[in-house]
Coordinates of C-alpha atoms in Angstrom, one line a residue:
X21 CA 9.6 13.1 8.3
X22 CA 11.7 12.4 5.0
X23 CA 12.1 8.8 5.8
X24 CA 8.1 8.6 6.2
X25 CA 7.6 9.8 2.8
X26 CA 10.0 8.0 1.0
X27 CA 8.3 4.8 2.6
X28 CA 5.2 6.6 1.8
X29 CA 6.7 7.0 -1.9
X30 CA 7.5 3.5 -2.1
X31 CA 4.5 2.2 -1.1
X32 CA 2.6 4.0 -3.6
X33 CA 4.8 3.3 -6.6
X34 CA 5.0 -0.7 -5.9
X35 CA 1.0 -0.6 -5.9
X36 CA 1.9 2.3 -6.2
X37 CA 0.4 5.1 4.9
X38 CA -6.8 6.3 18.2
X39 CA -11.8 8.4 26.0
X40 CA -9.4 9.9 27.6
X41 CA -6.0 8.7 28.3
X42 CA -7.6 5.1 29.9
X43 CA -4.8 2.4 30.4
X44 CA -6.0 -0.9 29.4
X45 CA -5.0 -3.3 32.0
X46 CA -3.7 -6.7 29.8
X47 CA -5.9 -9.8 30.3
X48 CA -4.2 -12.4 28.0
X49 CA -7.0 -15.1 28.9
X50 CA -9.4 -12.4 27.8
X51 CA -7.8 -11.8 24.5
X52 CA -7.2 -15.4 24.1
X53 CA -11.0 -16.3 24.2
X54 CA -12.9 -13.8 23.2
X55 CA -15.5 -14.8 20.9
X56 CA -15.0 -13.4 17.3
X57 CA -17.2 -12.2 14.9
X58 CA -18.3 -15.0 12.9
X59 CA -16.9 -13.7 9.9
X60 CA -13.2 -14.1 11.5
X61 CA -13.0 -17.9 11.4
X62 CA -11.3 -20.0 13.9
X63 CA -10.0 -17.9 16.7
X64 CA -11.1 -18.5 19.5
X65 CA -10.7 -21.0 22.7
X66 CA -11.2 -24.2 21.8
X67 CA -10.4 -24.6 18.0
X68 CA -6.4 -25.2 18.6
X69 CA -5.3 -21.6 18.6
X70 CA -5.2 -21.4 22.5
X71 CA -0.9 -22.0 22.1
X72 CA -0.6 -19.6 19.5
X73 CA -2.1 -16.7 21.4
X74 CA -0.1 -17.6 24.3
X75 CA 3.1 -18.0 23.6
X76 CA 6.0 -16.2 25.0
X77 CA 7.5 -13.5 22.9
X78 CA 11.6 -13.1 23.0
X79 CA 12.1 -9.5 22.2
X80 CA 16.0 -9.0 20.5
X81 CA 17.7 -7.0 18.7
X82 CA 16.7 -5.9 15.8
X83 CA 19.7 -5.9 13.6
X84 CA 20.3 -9.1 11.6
X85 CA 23.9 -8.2 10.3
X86 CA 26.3 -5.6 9.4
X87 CA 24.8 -4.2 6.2
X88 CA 21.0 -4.4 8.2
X89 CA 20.5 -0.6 7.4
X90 CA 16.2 -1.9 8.3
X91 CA 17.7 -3.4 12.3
X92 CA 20.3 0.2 12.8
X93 CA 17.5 2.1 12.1
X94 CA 15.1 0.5 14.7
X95 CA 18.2 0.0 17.3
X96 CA 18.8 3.5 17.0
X97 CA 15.0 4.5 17.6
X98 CA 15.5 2.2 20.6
X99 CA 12.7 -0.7 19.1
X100 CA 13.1 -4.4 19.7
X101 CA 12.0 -7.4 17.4
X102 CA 10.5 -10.8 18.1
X103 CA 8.7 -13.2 15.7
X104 CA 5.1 -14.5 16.2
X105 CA 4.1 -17.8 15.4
X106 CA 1.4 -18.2 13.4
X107 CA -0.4 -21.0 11.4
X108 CA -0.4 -21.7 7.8
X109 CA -4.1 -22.3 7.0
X110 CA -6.3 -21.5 10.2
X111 CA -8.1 -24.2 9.7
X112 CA -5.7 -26.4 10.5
X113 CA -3.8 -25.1 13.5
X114 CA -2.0 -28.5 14.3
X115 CA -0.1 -28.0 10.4
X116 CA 2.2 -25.9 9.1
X117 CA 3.2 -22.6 11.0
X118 CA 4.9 -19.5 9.6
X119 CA 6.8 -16.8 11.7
X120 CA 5.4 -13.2 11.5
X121 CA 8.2 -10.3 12.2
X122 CA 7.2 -7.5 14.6
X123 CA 9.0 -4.8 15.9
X124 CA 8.2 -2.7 19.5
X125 CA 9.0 1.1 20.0
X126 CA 7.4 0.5 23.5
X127 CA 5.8 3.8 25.4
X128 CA 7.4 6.2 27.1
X129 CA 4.7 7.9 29.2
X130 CA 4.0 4.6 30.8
X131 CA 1.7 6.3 33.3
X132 CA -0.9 7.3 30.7
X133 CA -0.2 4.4 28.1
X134 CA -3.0 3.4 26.3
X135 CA -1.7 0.4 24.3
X136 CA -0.5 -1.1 21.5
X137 CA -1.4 0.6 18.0
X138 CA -0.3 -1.5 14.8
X139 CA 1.4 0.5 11.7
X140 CA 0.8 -0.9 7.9
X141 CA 1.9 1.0 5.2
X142 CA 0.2 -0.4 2.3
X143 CA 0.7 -2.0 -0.8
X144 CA -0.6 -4.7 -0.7
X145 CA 2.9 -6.1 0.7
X146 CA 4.5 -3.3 2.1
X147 CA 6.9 -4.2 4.4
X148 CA 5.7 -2.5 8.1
X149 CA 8.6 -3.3 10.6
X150 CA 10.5 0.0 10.6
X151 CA 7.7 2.2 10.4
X152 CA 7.3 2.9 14.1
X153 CA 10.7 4.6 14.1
X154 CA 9.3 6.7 10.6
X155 CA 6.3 7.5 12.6
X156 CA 6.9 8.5 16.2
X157 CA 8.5 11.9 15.5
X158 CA 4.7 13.0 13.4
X159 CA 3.3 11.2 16.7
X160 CA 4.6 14.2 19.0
X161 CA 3.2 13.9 22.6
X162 CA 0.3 11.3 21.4
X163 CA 3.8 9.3 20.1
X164 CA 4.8 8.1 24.4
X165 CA 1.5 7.0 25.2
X166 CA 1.4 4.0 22.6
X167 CA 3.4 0.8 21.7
X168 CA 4.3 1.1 18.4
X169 CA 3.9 -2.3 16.6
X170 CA 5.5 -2.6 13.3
X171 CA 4.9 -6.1 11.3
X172 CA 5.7 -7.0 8.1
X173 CA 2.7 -9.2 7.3
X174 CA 3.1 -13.4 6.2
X175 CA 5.1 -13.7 3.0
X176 CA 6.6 -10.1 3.8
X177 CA 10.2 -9.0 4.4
X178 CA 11.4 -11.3 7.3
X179 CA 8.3 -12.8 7.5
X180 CA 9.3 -16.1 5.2
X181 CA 9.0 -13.4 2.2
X182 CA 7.5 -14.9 -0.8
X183 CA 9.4 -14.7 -4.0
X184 CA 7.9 -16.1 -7.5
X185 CA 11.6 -15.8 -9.5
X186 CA 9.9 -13.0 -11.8
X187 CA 12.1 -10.8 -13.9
X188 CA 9.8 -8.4 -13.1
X189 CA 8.5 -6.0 -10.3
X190 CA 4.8 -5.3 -9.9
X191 CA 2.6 -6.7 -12.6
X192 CA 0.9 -3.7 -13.5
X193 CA 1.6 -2.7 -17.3
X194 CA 0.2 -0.3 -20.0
X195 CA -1.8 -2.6 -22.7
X196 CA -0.2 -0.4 -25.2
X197 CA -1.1 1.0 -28.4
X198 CA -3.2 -2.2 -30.2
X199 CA -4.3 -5.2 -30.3
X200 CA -0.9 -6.8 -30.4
X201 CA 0.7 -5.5 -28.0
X202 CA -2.4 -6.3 -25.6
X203 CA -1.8 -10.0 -26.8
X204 CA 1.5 -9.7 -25.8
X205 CA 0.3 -8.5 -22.3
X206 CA -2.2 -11.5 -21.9
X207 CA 0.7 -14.0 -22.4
X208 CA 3.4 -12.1 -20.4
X209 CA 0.8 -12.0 -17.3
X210 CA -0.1 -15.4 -17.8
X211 CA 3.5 -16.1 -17.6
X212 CA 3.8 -14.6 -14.1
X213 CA 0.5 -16.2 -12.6
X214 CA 2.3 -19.7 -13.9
X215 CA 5.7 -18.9 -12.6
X216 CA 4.1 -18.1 -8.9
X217 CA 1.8 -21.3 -9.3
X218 CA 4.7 -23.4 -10.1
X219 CA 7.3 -21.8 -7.4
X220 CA 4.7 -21.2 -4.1
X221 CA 1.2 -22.8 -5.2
X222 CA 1.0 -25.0 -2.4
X223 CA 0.8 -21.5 0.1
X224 CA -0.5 -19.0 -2.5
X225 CA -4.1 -20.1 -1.1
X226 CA -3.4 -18.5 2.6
X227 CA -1.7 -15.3 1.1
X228 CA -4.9 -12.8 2.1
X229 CA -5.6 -9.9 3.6
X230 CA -8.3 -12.2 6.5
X231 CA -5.0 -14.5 7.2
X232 CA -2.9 -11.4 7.9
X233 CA -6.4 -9.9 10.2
X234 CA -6.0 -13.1 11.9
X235 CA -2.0 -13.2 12.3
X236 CA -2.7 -9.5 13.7
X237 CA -5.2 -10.6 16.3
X238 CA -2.8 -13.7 17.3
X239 CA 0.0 -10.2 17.9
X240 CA -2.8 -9.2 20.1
X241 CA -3.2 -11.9 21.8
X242 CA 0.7 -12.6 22.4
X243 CA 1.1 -9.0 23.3
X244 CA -1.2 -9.7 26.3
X245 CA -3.5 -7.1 25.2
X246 CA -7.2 -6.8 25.5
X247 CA -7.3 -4.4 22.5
X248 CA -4.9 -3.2 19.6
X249 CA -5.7 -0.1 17.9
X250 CA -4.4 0.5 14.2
X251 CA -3.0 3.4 11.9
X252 CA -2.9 1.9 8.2
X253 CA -2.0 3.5 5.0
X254 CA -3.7 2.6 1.5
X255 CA -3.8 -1.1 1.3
X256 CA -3.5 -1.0 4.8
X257 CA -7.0 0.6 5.1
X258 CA -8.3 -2.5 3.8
X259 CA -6.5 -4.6 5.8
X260 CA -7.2 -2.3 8.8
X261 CA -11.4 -2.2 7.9
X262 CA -10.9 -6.4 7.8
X263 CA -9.5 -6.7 11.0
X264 CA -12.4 -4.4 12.9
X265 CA -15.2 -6.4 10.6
X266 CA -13.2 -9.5 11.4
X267 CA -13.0 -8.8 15.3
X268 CA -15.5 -6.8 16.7
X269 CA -14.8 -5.7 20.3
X270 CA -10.6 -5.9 19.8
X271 CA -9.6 -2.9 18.6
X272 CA -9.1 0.8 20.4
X273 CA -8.6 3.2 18.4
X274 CA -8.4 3.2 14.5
X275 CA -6.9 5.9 11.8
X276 CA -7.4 5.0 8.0
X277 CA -5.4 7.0 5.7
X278 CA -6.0 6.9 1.9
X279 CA -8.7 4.5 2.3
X280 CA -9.9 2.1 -0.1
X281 CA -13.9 1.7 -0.5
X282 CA -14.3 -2.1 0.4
X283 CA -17.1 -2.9 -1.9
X284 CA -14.3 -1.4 -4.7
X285 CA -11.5 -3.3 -3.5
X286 CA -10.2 -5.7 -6.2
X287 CA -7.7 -6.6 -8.5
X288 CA -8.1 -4.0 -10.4
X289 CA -7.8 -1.2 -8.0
X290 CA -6.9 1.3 -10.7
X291 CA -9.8 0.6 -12.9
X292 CA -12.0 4.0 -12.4
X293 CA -9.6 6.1 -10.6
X294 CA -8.4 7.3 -14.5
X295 CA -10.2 11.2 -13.7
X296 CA -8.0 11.6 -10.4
X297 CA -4.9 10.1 -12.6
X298 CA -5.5 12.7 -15.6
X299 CA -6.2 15.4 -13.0
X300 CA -2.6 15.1 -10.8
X301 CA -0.7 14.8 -14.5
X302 CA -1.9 17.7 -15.4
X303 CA -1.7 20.0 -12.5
X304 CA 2.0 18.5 -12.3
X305 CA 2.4 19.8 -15.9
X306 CA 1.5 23.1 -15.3
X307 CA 4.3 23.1 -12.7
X308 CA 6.8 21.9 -15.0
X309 CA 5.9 24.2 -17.2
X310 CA 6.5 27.5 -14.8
X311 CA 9.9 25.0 -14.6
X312 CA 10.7 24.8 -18.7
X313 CA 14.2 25.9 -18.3
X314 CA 15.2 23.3 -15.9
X315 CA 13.6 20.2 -17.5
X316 CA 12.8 21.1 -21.1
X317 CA 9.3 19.7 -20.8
X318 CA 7.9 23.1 -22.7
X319 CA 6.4 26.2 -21.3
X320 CA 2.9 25.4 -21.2
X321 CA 0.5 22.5 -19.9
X322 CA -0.2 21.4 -23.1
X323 CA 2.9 21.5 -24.2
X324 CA 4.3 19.7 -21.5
X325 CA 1.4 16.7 -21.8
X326 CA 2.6 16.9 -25.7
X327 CA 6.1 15.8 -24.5
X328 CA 4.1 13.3 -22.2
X329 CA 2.6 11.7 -25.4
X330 CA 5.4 11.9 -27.8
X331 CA 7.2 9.8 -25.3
X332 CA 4.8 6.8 -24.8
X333 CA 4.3 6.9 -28.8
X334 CA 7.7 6.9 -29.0
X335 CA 8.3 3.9 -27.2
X336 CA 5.7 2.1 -29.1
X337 CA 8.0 2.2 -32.2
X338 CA 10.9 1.1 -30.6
X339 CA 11.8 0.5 -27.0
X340 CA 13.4 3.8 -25.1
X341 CA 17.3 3.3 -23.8
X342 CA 18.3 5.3 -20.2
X343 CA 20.9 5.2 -18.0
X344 CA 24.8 4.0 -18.0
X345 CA 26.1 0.6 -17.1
X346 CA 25.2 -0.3 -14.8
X347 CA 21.9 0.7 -14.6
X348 CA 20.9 0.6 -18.3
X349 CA 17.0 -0.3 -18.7
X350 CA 15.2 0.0 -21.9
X351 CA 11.1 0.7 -21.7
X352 CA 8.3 0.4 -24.2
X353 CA 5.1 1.2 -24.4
X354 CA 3.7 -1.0 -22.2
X355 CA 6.2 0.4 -19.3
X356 CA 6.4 4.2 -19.8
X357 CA 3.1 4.8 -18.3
X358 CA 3.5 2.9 -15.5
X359 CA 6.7 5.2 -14.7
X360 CA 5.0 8.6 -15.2
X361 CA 1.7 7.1 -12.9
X362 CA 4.1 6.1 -10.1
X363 CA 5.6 10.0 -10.4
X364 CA 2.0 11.4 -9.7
X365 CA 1.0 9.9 -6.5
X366 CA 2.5 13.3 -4.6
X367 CA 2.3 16.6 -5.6
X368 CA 5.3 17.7 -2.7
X369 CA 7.9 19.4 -4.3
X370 CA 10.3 17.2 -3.7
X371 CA 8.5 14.5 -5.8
X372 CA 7.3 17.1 -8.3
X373 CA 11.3 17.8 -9.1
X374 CA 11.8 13.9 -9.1
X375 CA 9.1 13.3 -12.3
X376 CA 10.4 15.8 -13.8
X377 CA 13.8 14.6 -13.9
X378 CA 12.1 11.4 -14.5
X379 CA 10.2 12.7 -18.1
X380 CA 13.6 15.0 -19.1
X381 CA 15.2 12.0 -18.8
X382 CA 12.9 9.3 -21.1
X383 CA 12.4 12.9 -23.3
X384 CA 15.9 12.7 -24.6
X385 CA 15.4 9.7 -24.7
X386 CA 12.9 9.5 -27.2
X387 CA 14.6 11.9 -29.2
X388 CA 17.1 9.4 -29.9
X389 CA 19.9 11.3 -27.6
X390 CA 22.8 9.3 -26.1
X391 CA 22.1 8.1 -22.7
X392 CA 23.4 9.8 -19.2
X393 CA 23.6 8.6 -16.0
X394 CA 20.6 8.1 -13.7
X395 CA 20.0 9.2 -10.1
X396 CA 20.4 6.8 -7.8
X397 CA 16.3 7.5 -7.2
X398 CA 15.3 6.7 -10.7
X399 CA 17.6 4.2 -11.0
X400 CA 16.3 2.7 -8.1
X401 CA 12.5 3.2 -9.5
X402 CA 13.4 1.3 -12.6
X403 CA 15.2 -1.6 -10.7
X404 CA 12.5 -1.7 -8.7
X405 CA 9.7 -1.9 -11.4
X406 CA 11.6 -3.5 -14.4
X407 CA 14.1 -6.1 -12.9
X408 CA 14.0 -9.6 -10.8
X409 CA 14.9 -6.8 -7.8
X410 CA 11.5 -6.4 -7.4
X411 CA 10.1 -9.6 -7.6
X412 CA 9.5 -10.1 -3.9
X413 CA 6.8 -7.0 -3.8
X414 CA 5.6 -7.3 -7.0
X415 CA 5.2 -11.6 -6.3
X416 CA 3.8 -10.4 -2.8
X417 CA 1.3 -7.9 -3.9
X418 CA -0.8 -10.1 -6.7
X419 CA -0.8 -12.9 -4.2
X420 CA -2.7 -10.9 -1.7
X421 CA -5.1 -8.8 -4.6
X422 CA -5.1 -12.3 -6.5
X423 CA -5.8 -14.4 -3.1
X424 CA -8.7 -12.1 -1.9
X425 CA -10.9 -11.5 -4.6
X426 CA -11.4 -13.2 -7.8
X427 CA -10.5 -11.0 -11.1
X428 CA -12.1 -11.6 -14.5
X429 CA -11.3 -14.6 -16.6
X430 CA -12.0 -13.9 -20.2
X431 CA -9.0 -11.7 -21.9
X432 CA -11.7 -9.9 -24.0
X433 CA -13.6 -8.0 -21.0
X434 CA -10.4 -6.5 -20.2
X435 CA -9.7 -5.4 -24.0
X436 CA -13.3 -4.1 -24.2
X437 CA -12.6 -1.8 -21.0
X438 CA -9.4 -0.6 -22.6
X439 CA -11.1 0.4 -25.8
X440 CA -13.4 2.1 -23.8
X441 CA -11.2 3.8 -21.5
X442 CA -8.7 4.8 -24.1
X443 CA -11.2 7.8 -26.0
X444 CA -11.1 10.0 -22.7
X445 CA -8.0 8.8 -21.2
X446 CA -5.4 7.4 -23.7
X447 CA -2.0 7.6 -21.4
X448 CA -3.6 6.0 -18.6
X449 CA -7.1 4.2 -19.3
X450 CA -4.9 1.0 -21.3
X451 CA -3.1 1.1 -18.0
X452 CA -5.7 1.0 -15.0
X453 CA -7.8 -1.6 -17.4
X454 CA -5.5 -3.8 -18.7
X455 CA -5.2 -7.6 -18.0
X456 CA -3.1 -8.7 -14.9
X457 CA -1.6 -11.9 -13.1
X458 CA -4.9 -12.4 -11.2
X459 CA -6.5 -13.1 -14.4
X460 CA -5.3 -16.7 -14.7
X461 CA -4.5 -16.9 -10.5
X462 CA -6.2 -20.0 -9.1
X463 CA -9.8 -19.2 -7.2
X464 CA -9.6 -17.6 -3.7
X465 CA -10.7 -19.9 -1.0
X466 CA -12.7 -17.3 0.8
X467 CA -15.3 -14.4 0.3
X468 CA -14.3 -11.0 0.6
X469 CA -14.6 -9.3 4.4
X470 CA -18.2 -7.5 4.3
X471 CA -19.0 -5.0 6.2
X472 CA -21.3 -5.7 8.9
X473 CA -19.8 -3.6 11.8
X474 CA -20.1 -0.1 12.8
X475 CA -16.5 1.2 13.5
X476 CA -15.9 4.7 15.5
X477 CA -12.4 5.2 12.8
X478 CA -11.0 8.7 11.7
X479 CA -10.8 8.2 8.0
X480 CA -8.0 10.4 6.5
X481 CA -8.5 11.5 2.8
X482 CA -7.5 14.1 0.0
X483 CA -9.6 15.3 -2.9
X484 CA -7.3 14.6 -5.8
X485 CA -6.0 11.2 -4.4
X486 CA -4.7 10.0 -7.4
X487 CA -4.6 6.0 -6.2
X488 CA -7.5 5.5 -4.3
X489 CA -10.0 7.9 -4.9
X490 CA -11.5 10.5 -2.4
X491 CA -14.9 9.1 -3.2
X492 CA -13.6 5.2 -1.7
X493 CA -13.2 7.1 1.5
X494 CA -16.5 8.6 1.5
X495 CA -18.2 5.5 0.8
X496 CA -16.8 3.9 3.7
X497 CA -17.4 7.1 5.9
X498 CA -21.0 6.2 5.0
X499 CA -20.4 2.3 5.5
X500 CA -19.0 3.1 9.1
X501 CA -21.6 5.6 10.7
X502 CA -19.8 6.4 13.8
X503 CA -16.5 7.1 11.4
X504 CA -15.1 11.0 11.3
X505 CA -14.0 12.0 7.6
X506 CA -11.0 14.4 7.8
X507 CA -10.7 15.9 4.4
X508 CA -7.2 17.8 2.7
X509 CA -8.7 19.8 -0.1
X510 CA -7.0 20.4 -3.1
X511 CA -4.0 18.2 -2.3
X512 CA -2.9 15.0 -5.2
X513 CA -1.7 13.0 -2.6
X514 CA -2.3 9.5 -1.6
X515 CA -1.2 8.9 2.4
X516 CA -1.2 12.3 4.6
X517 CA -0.9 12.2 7.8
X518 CA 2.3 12.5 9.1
X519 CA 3.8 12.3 5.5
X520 CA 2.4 15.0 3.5
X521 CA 3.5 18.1 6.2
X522 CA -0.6 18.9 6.8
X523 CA -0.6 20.8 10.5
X524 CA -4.2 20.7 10.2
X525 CA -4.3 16.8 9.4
X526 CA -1.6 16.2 12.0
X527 CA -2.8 17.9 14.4
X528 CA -6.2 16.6 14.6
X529 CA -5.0 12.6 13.9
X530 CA -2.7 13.5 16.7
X531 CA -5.5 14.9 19.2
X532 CA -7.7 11.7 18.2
X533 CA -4.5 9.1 19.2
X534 CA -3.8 10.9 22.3
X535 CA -7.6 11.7 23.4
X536 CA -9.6 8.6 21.8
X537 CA -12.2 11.0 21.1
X538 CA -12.9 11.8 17.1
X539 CA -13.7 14.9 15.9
X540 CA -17.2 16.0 16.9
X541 CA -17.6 16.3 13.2
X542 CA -16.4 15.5 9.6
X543 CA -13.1 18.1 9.2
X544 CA -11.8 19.6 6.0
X545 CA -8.5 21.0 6.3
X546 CA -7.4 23.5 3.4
X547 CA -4.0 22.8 1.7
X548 CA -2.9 26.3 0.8
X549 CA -3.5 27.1 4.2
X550 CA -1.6 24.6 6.0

């Protein structure tokens, strides 16, 4: 499953992954006027939505040209595509409509089929359309008996994708070392909220996680399916936990991977998780260490944090030159963290070997040694995270955290927190507590989702999730009584199953997806043992 876990990878670092075999028989006029929840809005018969739920879907190819690498890959798993319409703002179905892509790797086992089950893999804005060719291999035998639905959500990908013209990827920066260069932070977010404003206001307000729960339930519906069940990553556990609050009675069977606790969720999803952050640094120090004669880092785990440190100091002084034309970035202080935190989501060897190019790399750099070429990976990291490349997700993803919840106002909370933070954690507390775009984003419209709803979901979790915390998935096994927890102790991973290479996890979210029937209790599987 490599191209799973670079997705899984990707996904992390730009933020940063369901009764026995009953086949539901589709009743469109059922799906179409089933009352929702009345925490789902408008969306049911009557209220203008009747055209969008019925509508005719033309399923096509999937490849757009001859450099769509996205389209091969799903015409090679044998998937088709079709768009979905959808409205702009749901409470106004007779305006403006947006097209939602979604791609179909339909069942094979067509006797036993149990439905559709709708793939996210996070973010927020991760792009979702080729993930059912990523994930049906993991799937084994549970893999024929489903629809796979990939979508990449409204403002995503080929979804009328939503760029703000940033020179920039994802917002999230270091504060750095002082007051100054947290100043400078607060006017170079401000900077991005106004650029977005000034580029997209006028559909910033309908970029949220409920408008995509509603978009998902109008698939549903056009699908001709009585229920959809879900596998979502991250982000996606969010999105997934909306959807079920959101539309009681419409979904089958639900796996939550990496989940976020929804009383947490926020713009400042980082804020709290700096233990976990310290935690995966640290045990991926140790392993550089066994590893000094490879990458230089020294031959201990202090050492190795030392050459940690002298790097982010270093770039405080003066801004730190890598690579070779083309790919020649420069990175200060407010940037250096954010590279070594998007190394430590995984502790896989293959992304254990990939930091650790990563911090040889800025090491020489801070010792003033001439530049070398990059691997295409880290090149593509820094492109990613430090040019207009990445505008699209890193435009996308404060739109949805900035739409759905409101952050604090006042610039001096957030220095407080960072002063606060930095004592015990000074590489990463000015990081997960420093100011962002949302900060000076206009007001959501809406409250956030509650949870109201008992759901029967599997919730998939690791102990040293170094992105959203083990404990956010225990709170919301405890918000959703009739949930299972399935627990990877000892693993710093954030997304498992079918990513991470877990038997024990794999097996058991497998049995669930083919069976329907959860675990007759919580499970911990054991990573050493897998």
């Amino acid at each position: 499953m490599t191209t799973l876990r670079a997705a899984a990878r990707r996904a992390s670092a730009v933020g940063l992954a369901l009764t026995a075999c009953l086949t539901a028989t589709p009743t469109m006029a059922t799906a179409a006027t089933a009352a929702p929840d009345r925490d789902g809005g408008a969306a049911a018969s009557g209220t203008g939505l009747d055209r969008y739920y019925h509508q005719r879907l033309d399923w096509r190819s999937c490849v757009l040209g001859p450099d769509d690498a996205s389209g091969r890959e799903l015409e090679k798993a044998g998937a088709r595509c079709a768009e979905v319409t959808v409205p702009l703002d749901y409470t106004d179905p007779k305006g403006r409509t947006l097209t939602v892509a979604i791609s179909r790797l339909k069942a094979t086992d067509t006797r036993h089929r149990v439905g559709p089950l709708l793939l996210n893999p996070g973010g927020p804005g991760g792009s979702g359309l080729t993930v059912p060719a990523q994930i049906r291999p993991a799937m084994k035998e549970a893999g024929a008996l489903y629809d796979l639905i990939g979508m990449d959500p409204r403002f995503v990908g080929r979804s009328n994708a939503l760029d703000c013209g940033w020179s920039v990827g994802p917002s999230i920066r270091s504060a750095g070392p002082d007051r100054a260069s947290f100043e400078r932070q607060v006017a170079f977010q401000k900077g991005l909220a106004d650029k977005c404003r000034a580029t997209n206001g006028k559909v910033l307000p309908y970029i949220t996680t409920r408008n995509t729960a509603r978009d998902m339930d109008v698939i549903r519906g056009a699908l001709g399916e009585r229920k959809l069940s879900y596998l979502g990553y991250s982000y996606g556990t969010y999105l997934g936990t909306a959807y079920t609050q959101m539309f009681p009675g419409r979904y089958d069977r639900v796996v939550l991977d990496g989940a976020i606790d929804p009383s947490r969720y926020n713009p400042r999803l980082f804020k709290g998780v700096e233990k976990e952050q310290d935690q995966a640094l640290a045990d991926w120090a140790a392993w550089a260490a066994a590893r000094h004669d490879t990458y230089g880092l020294g031959r201990t785990r202090a050492q190795v944090l030392a050459t940690v440190n002298r790097i982010v100091e270093a770039s405080s002084r003066r801004p730190l030159t890598v690579g070779t034309a083309p790919d020649v970035f420069r990175l200060d202080s407010s940037q250096t963290p954010f590279v070594i935190n998007s190394g430590i989501a995984s502790d896989t060897e293959e992304d254990r070997k990939a930091l650790g190019e990563q911090v040889s790399v800025l090491a020489k750099a801070a010792d003033g040694q001439q530049p070398t070429r990059l691997s295409a990976q880290f090149a593509a990291v820094l492109r990613l995270g430090l040019t207009s490349e990445g505008s699209p997700a890193g435009s996308m993803q404060s739109a949805i955290l900035c739409g759905d919840v409101a952050a604090p106002r006042d610039p001096e909370q957030y220095w407080q927190d960072i002063e606060r933070s930095r004592a015990a954690h000074p590489l990463f507390g000015p990081l997960t507590n420093n100011i962002g775009a949302c900060a000076f984003w206009d007001r959501p419209r809406e409250e956030p989702t509650q949870v109201r709803h008992d759901t029967p979901a599997l919730i998939v979790a690791a102990t040293g999730d170094p992105r959203a915390p083990y404990t956010g998935s225990v709170a919301l096994h405890h918000k959703l009584p009739s949930s299972k927890l399935l627990t990877l102790k000892g693993a710093n991973r954030h997304a498992i199953y079918g990513a991470y290479g877990s038997t024990c996890v794999d097996d058991t979210v497998n049995a669930y997806l083919a069976t329907g029937k959860l675990p007759a209790k919580d499970r911990t599987c054991i990573k050493q043992n897998d």
